[in-house]
mmCIF file of C-alpha atoms and ligand atoms in Angstrom:
data_model
loop_
_atom_site.group_PDB
_atom_site.id
_atom_site.type_symbol
_atom_site.label_atom_id
_atom_site.label_comp_id
_atom_site.label_asym_id
_atom_site.label_seq_id
_atom_site.Cartn_x
_atom_site.Cartn_y
_atom_site.Cartn_z
ATOM 1 C CA UNK A 12 -10.201 4.785 27.907
ATOM 2 C CA UNK A 13 -7.613 7.513 29.222
ATOM 3 C CA UNK A 14 -9.012 10.656 30.325
ATOM 4 C CA UNK A 15 -7.737 13.883 28.423
ATOM 5 C CA UNK A 16 -5.396 15.972 30.472
ATOM 6 C CA UNK A 17 -4.654 19.748 29.560
ATOM 7 C CA UNK A 18 -1.935 21.359 31.624
ATOM 8 C CA UNK A 19 -1.090 25.128 31.722
ATOM 9 C CA UNK A 20 2.325 25.711 32.450
ATOM 10 C CA UNK A 21 2.496 29.418 33.211
ATOM 11 C CA UNK A 22 6.568 29.255 33.620
ATOM 12 C CA UNK A 23 7.903 32.341 35.248
ATOM 13 C CA UNK A 24 4.698 34.589 34.380
ATOM 14 C CA UNK A 25 2.359 36.484 36.543
ATOM 15 C CA UNK A 26 2.806 37.964 40.113
ATOM 16 C CA UNK A 27 0.354 36.706 42.964
ATOM 17 C CA UNK A 28 -1.818 39.530 41.946
ATOM 18 C CA UNK A 29 -1.925 38.669 38.224
ATOM 19 C CA UNK A 30 -2.132 35.161 38.967
ATOM 20 C CA UNK A 31 -5.470 35.946 40.700
ATOM 21 C CA UNK A 32 -6.697 37.704 37.681
ATOM 22 C CA UNK A 33 -5.964 35.281 35.310
ATOM 23 C CA UNK A 34 -7.708 32.735 37.384
ATOM 24 C CA UNK A 35 -10.816 34.854 37.417
ATOM 25 C CA UNK A 36 -10.554 35.081 33.821
ATOM 26 C CA UNK A 37 -10.251 31.330 33.127
ATOM 27 C CA UNK A 38 -11.813 29.493 36.030
ATOM 28 C CA UNK A 39 -15.346 29.381 34.532
ATOM 29 C CA UNK A 40 -14.465 28.805 30.962
ATOM 30 C CA UNK A 41 -12.256 25.611 31.683
ATOM 31 C CA UNK A 42 -13.923 24.161 34.609
ATOM 32 C CA UNK A 43 -15.330 20.896 32.854
ATOM 33 C CA UNK A 44 -15.439 17.346 34.248
ATOM 34 C CA UNK A 45 -14.759 15.448 31.233
ATOM 35 C CA UNK A 46 -11.172 16.427 30.901
ATOM 36 C CA UNK A 47 -8.430 16.927 33.493
ATOM 37 C CA UNK A 48 -7.493 20.657 33.688
ATOM 38 C CA UNK A 49 -4.227 21.713 35.510
ATOM 39 C CA UNK A 50 -2.721 25.117 36.399
ATOM 40 C CA UNK A 51 0.745 25.254 37.304
ATOM 41 C CA UNK A 52 1.413 28.581 38.214
ATOM 42 C CA UNK A 53 4.955 29.933 39.755
ATOM 43 C CA UNK A 54 5.583 28.609 43.229
ATOM 44 C CA UNK A 55 4.781 31.835 44.783
ATOM 45 C CA UNK A 56 1.402 31.959 43.063
ATOM 46 C CA UNK A 57 0.296 28.620 44.626
ATOM 47 C CA UNK A 58 -1.390 29.544 47.560
ATOM 48 C CA UNK A 59 -3.607 32.373 45.984
ATOM 49 C CA UNK A 60 -4.410 30.233 43.049
ATOM 50 C CA UNK A 61 -5.493 27.366 45.283
ATOM 51 C CA UNK A 62 -7.669 29.615 46.912
ATOM 52 C CA UNK A 63 -9.240 31.068 43.739
ATOM 53 C CA UNK A 64 -9.588 27.500 42.325
ATOM 54 C CA UNK A 65 -11.585 26.333 45.563
ATOM 55 C CA UNK A 66 -15.054 24.738 44.513
ATOM 56 C CA UNK A 67 -13.710 24.151 40.676
ATOM 57 C CA UNK A 68 -12.722 20.788 39.366
ATOM 58 C CA UNK A 69 -9.223 22.668 38.327
ATOM 59 C CA UNK A 70 -6.431 21.059 39.813
ATOM 60 C CA UNK A 71 -3.149 22.553 41.097
ATOM 61 C CA UNK A 72 0.292 21.595 40.046
ATOM 62 C CA UNK A 73 3.815 23.066 40.707
ATOM 63 C CA UNK A 74 6.680 23.492 37.852
ATOM 64 C CA UNK A 75 9.118 21.857 40.058
ATOM 65 C CA UNK A 76 10.103 20.312 43.314
ATOM 66 C CA UNK A 77 13.087 19.152 45.364
ATOM 67 C CA UNK A 78 13.176 15.439 46.256
ATOM 68 C CA UNK A 79 13.732 15.867 49.874
ATOM 69 C CA UNK A 80 10.891 16.675 52.369
ATOM 70 C CA UNK A 81 12.965 19.211 54.379
ATOM 71 C CA UNK A 82 16.137 20.633 55.472
ATOM 72 C CA UNK A 83 19.064 22.801 54.394
ATOM 73 C CA UNK A 84 18.105 23.354 50.714
ATOM 74 C CA UNK A 85 18.131 27.049 50.495
ATOM 75 C CA UNK A 86 15.665 28.096 47.677
ATOM 76 C CA UNK A 87 13.935 24.717 47.091
ATOM 77 C CA UNK A 88 10.407 23.497 47.625
ATOM 78 C CA UNK A 89 9.624 20.195 48.924
ATOM 79 C CA UNK A 90 6.811 17.777 48.208
ATOM 80 C CA UNK A 91 5.149 18.215 51.474
ATOM 81 C CA UNK A 92 4.820 21.744 50.928
ATOM 82 C CA UNK A 93 3.188 21.168 47.682
ATOM 83 C CA UNK A 94 1.080 18.570 49.021
ATOM 84 C CA UNK A 95 0.069 21.148 51.741
ATOM 85 C CA UNK A 96 -1.154 23.791 49.752
ATOM 86 C CA UNK A 97 -3.238 21.430 47.390
ATOM 87 C CA UNK A 98 -1.129 20.395 44.529
ATOM 88 C CA UNK A 99 -2.020 17.194 42.991
ATOM 89 C CA UNK A 100 0.597 17.341 40.073
ATOM 90 C CA UNK A 101 4.128 18.509 39.450
ATOM 91 C CA UNK A 102 6.077 19.057 36.241
ATOM 92 C CA UNK A 103 9.739 17.437 36.451
ATOM 93 C CA UNK A 104 12.482 17.656 33.843
ATOM 94 C CA UNK A 105 11.074 20.542 31.900
ATOM 95 C CA UNK A 106 13.521 21.317 29.130
ATOM 96 C CA UNK A 107 14.043 24.755 30.550
ATOM 97 C CA UNK A 108 15.014 23.201 33.853
ATOM 98 C CA UNK A 109 17.385 20.875 32.132
ATOM 99 C CA UNK A 110 19.098 23.638 29.874
ATOM 100 C CA UNK A 111 19.266 26.505 32.304
ATOM 101 C CA UNK A 112 19.516 24.623 35.651
ATOM 102 C CA UNK A 113 21.454 21.793 34.730
ATOM 103 C CA UNK A 114 18.872 19.365 35.651
ATOM 104 C CA UNK A 115 19.954 15.446 34.663
ATOM 105 C CA UNK A 116 18.022 12.496 33.971
ATOM 106 C CA UNK A 117 19.263 11.071 37.441
ATOM 107 C CA UNK A 118 18.001 14.022 39.099
ATOM 108 C CA UNK A 119 14.656 13.910 37.344
ATOM 109 C CA UNK A 120 14.414 10.174 38.660
ATOM 110 C CA UNK A 121 14.978 10.914 42.232
ATOM 111 C CA UNK A 122 12.175 13.600 42.032
ATOM 112 C CA UNK A 123 9.950 11.437 40.297
ATOM 113 C CA UNK A 124 10.242 8.727 43.048
ATOM 114 C CA UNK A 125 9.714 11.258 45.694
ATOM 115 C CA UNK A 126 6.643 12.851 44.172
ATOM 116 C CA UNK A 127 5.138 9.550 43.778
ATOM 117 C CA UNK A 128 5.691 8.671 47.399
ATOM 118 C CA UNK A 129 4.009 12.051 48.385
ATOM 119 C CA UNK A 130 1.028 11.289 46.256
ATOM 120 C CA UNK A 131 1.937 13.976 43.281
ATOM 121 C CA UNK A 132 1.562 13.037 40.002
ATOM 122 C CA UNK A 133 4.673 13.548 38.077
ATOM 123 C CA UNK A 134 4.438 15.319 34.600
ATOM 124 C CA UNK A 135 7.796 14.326 33.103
ATOM 125 C CA UNK A 136 8.940 16.241 30.058
ATOM 126 C CA UNK A 137 10.937 14.633 27.498
ATOM 127 C CA UNK A 138 12.228 16.041 24.097
ATOM 128 C CA UNK A 139 15.028 16.567 21.501
ATOM 129 C CA UNK A 140 16.641 19.644 20.411
ATOM 130 C CA UNK A 141 17.503 20.537 17.147
ATOM 131 C CA UNK A 142 20.902 19.346 16.697
ATOM 132 C CA UNK A 143 19.685 16.097 17.820
ATOM 133 C CA UNK A 144 16.813 16.120 15.540
ATOM 134 C CA UNK A 145 19.065 16.966 12.529
ATOM 135 C CA UNK A 146 21.531 14.387 13.543
ATOM 136 C CA UNK A 147 18.700 11.622 13.695
ATOM 137 C CA UNK A 148 19.235 11.010 17.396
ATOM 138 C CA UNK A 149 15.713 12.214 18.401
ATOM 139 C CA UNK A 150 14.170 9.052 19.382
ATOM 140 C CA UNK A 151 17.677 7.950 20.819
ATOM 141 C CA UNK A 152 17.761 10.868 23.271
ATOM 142 C CA UNK A 153 13.941 10.465 24.237
ATOM 143 C CA UNK A 154 14.259 6.682 25.161
ATOM 144 C CA UNK A 155 17.045 7.312 27.383
ATOM 145 C CA UNK A 156 15.406 10.185 29.117
ATOM 146 C CA UNK A 157 12.068 8.159 29.406
ATOM 147 C CA UNK A 158 14.061 5.119 30.727
ATOM 148 C CA UNK A 159 16.231 7.128 33.218
ATOM 149 C CA UNK A 160 13.100 8.913 34.450
ATOM 150 C CA UNK A 161 11.358 5.534 35.407
ATOM 151 C CA UNK A 162 14.189 3.876 37.001
ATOM 152 C CA UNK A 163 13.208 1.554 39.815
ATOM 153 C CA UNK A 164 9.443 2.373 39.461
ATOM 154 C CA UNK A 165 6.788 -0.411 39.523
ATOM 155 C CA UNK A 166 4.056 -0.446 37.012
ATOM 156 C CA UNK A 167 1.300 0.638 39.442
ATOM 157 C CA UNK A 168 3.456 3.823 39.914
ATOM 158 C CA UNK A 169 4.128 4.525 36.110
ATOM 159 C CA UNK A 170 0.437 4.222 35.723
ATOM 160 C CA UNK A 171 0.067 7.595 37.462
ATOM 161 C CA UNK A 172 2.449 9.355 35.468
ATOM 162 C CA UNK A 173 2.222 11.505 32.387
ATOM 163 C CA UNK A 174 4.964 11.901 30.089
ATOM 164 C CA UNK A 175 4.910 14.992 27.878
ATOM 165 C CA UNK A 176 6.844 14.809 24.796
ATOM 166 C CA UNK A 177 7.889 18.554 24.122
ATOM 167 C CA UNK A 178 10.474 18.926 21.421
ATOM 168 C CA UNK A 179 12.736 21.991 22.285
ATOM 169 C CA UNK A 180 12.655 23.250 18.742
ATOM 170 C CA UNK A 181 8.785 23.769 19.267
ATOM 171 C CA UNK A 182 8.614 25.246 22.555
ATOM 172 C CA UNK A 183 7.656 29.043 22.454
ATOM 173 C CA UNK A 184 8.844 29.331 18.891
ATOM 174 C CA UNK A 185 5.419 29.114 17.326
ATOM 175 C CA UNK A 186 6.793 26.272 15.083
ATOM 176 C CA UNK A 187 4.883 23.159 16.372
ATOM 177 C CA UNK A 188 5.747 19.584 15.510
ATOM 178 C CA UNK A 189 3.269 18.239 12.765
ATOM 179 C CA UNK A 190 0.661 16.093 14.259
ATOM 180 C CA UNK A 191 2.008 13.056 12.366
ATOM 181 C CA UNK A 192 5.585 13.653 13.956
ATOM 182 C CA UNK A 193 3.900 14.069 17.481
ATOM 183 C CA UNK A 194 1.918 10.935 17.077
ATOM 184 C CA UNK A 195 4.874 9.168 16.190
ATOM 185 C CA UNK A 196 6.962 10.015 18.966
ATOM 186 C CA UNK A 197 4.237 9.509 21.451
ATOM 187 C CA UNK A 198 3.436 6.053 20.073
ATOM 188 C CA UNK A 199 7.221 5.180 20.385
ATOM 189 C CA UNK A 200 7.140 6.243 24.026
ATOM 190 C CA UNK A 201 4.196 4.111 24.827
ATOM 191 C CA UNK A 202 5.961 1.210 23.224
ATOM 192 C CA UNK A 203 9.165 1.859 25.148
ATOM 193 C CA UNK A 204 6.664 1.747 28.445
ATOM 194 C CA UNK A 205 5.078 -1.429 26.997
ATOM 195 C CA UNK A 206 8.690 -3.154 26.652
ATOM 196 C CA UNK A 207 9.755 -1.941 29.927
ATOM 197 C CA UNK A 208 6.698 -3.151 31.767
ATOM 198 C CA UNK A 209 3.475 -4.522 29.988
ATOM 199 C CA UNK A 210 0.718 -3.470 27.521
ATOM 200 C CA UNK A 211 -1.544 -2.728 30.157
ATOM 201 C CA UNK A 212 0.734 -0.144 31.838
ATOM 202 C CA UNK A 213 1.435 1.286 28.478
ATOM 203 C CA UNK A 214 -2.223 1.703 27.734
ATOM 204 C CA UNK A 215 -3.022 3.437 31.029
ATOM 205 C CA UNK A 216 -0.224 5.783 31.189
ATOM 206 C CA UNK A 217 -1.060 9.298 29.729
ATOM 207 C CA UNK A 218 1.059 10.788 27.276
ATOM 208 C CA UNK A 219 0.869 14.432 26.298
ATOM 209 C CA UNK A 220 2.272 16.673 23.334
ATOM 210 C CA UNK A 221 3.617 20.231 24.134
ATOM 211 C CA UNK A 222 5.477 22.839 22.020
ATOM 212 C CA UNK A 223 3.454 25.901 20.551
ATOM 213 C CA UNK A 224 0.026 24.447 21.297
ATOM 214 C CA UNK A 225 -2.636 26.917 20.431
ATOM 215 C CA UNK A 226 -6.584 27.225 19.796
ATOM 216 C CA UNK A 227 -5.995 26.388 16.422
ATOM 217 C CA UNK A 228 -3.801 23.291 16.161
ATOM 218 C CA UNK A 229 -4.733 21.697 19.488
ATOM 219 C CA UNK A 230 -7.781 19.479 17.974
ATOM 220 C CA UNK A 231 -5.236 18.104 15.399
ATOM 221 C CA UNK A 232 -2.686 16.760 18.148
ATOM 222 C CA UNK A 233 -5.796 15.562 20.365
ATOM 223 C CA UNK A 234 -7.322 13.461 17.685
ATOM 224 C CA UNK A 235 -4.127 11.371 17.605
ATOM 225 C CA UNK A 236 -4.204 7.812 19.097
ATOM 226 C CA UNK A 237 -1.514 8.068 21.359
ATOM 227 C CA UNK A 238 -1.991 11.861 22.395
ATOM 228 C CA UNK A 239 -3.855 12.356 25.535
ATOM 229 C CA UNK A 240 -3.911 15.865 25.894
ATOM 230 C CA UNK A 241 -1.403 19.001 25.916
ATOM 231 C CA UNK A 242 1.318 20.649 28.176
ATOM 232 C CA UNK A 243 0.404 24.210 27.215
ATOM 233 C CA UNK A 244 2.824 27.284 27.900
ATOM 234 C CA UNK A 245 2.160 30.739 26.216
ATOM 235 C CA UNK A 246 -1.608 29.974 25.262
ATOM 236 C CA UNK A 247 -2.256 28.913 28.869
ATOM 237 C CA UNK A 248 -1.820 32.546 30.024
ATOM 238 C CA UNK A 249 -4.758 33.938 27.484
ATOM 239 C CA UNK A 250 -8.450 33.147 26.959
ATOM 240 C CA UNK A 251 -7.422 30.798 24.232
ATOM 241 C CA UNK A 252 -6.709 28.276 26.779
ATOM 242 C CA UNK A 253 -10.428 27.701 26.652
ATOM 243 C CA UNK A 254 -10.502 26.678 23.098
ATOM 244 C CA UNK A 255 -7.608 24.251 23.836
ATOM 245 C CA UNK A 256 -9.506 22.612 26.666
ATOM 246 C CA UNK A 257 -12.759 22.447 24.890
ATOM 247 C CA UNK A 258 -11.375 20.894 21.778
ATOM 248 C CA UNK A 259 -9.636 18.090 24.029
HETATM 249 P P1 PGA B 3 4.889 26.802 24.670
HETATM 250 O O1 PGA B 3 5.362 25.989 25.872
HETATM 251 O O2 PGA B 3 3.286 26.199 24.579
HETATM 252 O O3 PGA B 3 4.812 28.112 24.939
HETATM 253 O O4 PGA B 3 5.674 26.392 23.300
HETATM 254 C C1 PGA B 3 5.291 24.757 26.085
HETATM 255 C C2 PGA B 3 6.030 24.244 27.326
HETATM 256 O O5 PGA B 3 7.472 24.741 27.449
HETATM 257 O O6 PGA B 3 5.691 23.556 28.157
#
């Protein structure tokens, strides 16, 4: 039985002071033990958020990292730094990083390998854009993203990974995928992992849906066989996040 996981991707929102306020608003409401709840604030908020979350079950995650441990990489943040402040998860290959910052599948793979080496669970984002969807290429694109992200990993490593299916046309648009569509793609992602590894690995790995998930539609997604939770953007910044966590 896979444990559900609901992740709040705060994106580039909340100053350190505002981040503390948001933690105070949410932490008692989403401090549950039957679901893994993860807050992924901006890097500069990680330390104050870690302090606020002390004594709760809520886990800390980052929104990105560089694969190297240290060195002349101005502006980057390393897995050692993330571990040192208490991160257990890291989002990798989010579509906004791929679109605005030129992240590639190979670069994501390097980060995934490094994250696992440093005991950080990668949350790998994959998804099709509107054009790819209209041309019927969605599953081809997603399949390449999944396979490239997992290159050279063994099954024990893959079991620790979370894959988030996030269609670009659903992110921040208010137009979520239907639960049927989300289930179909998440099921196919599990099949890809089964073909690459084995049934046990595929059945252990957690797969999420993300893209305009809110308090009203979350339970639809979470009722699907192959959807083990959600990666939540906008709604993770509001009290509504409680409703999403509680229906998972
Ligand atoms: P959204 O973002 O929930 O605001 O659509 C999801 C994401 O990008 O992770």
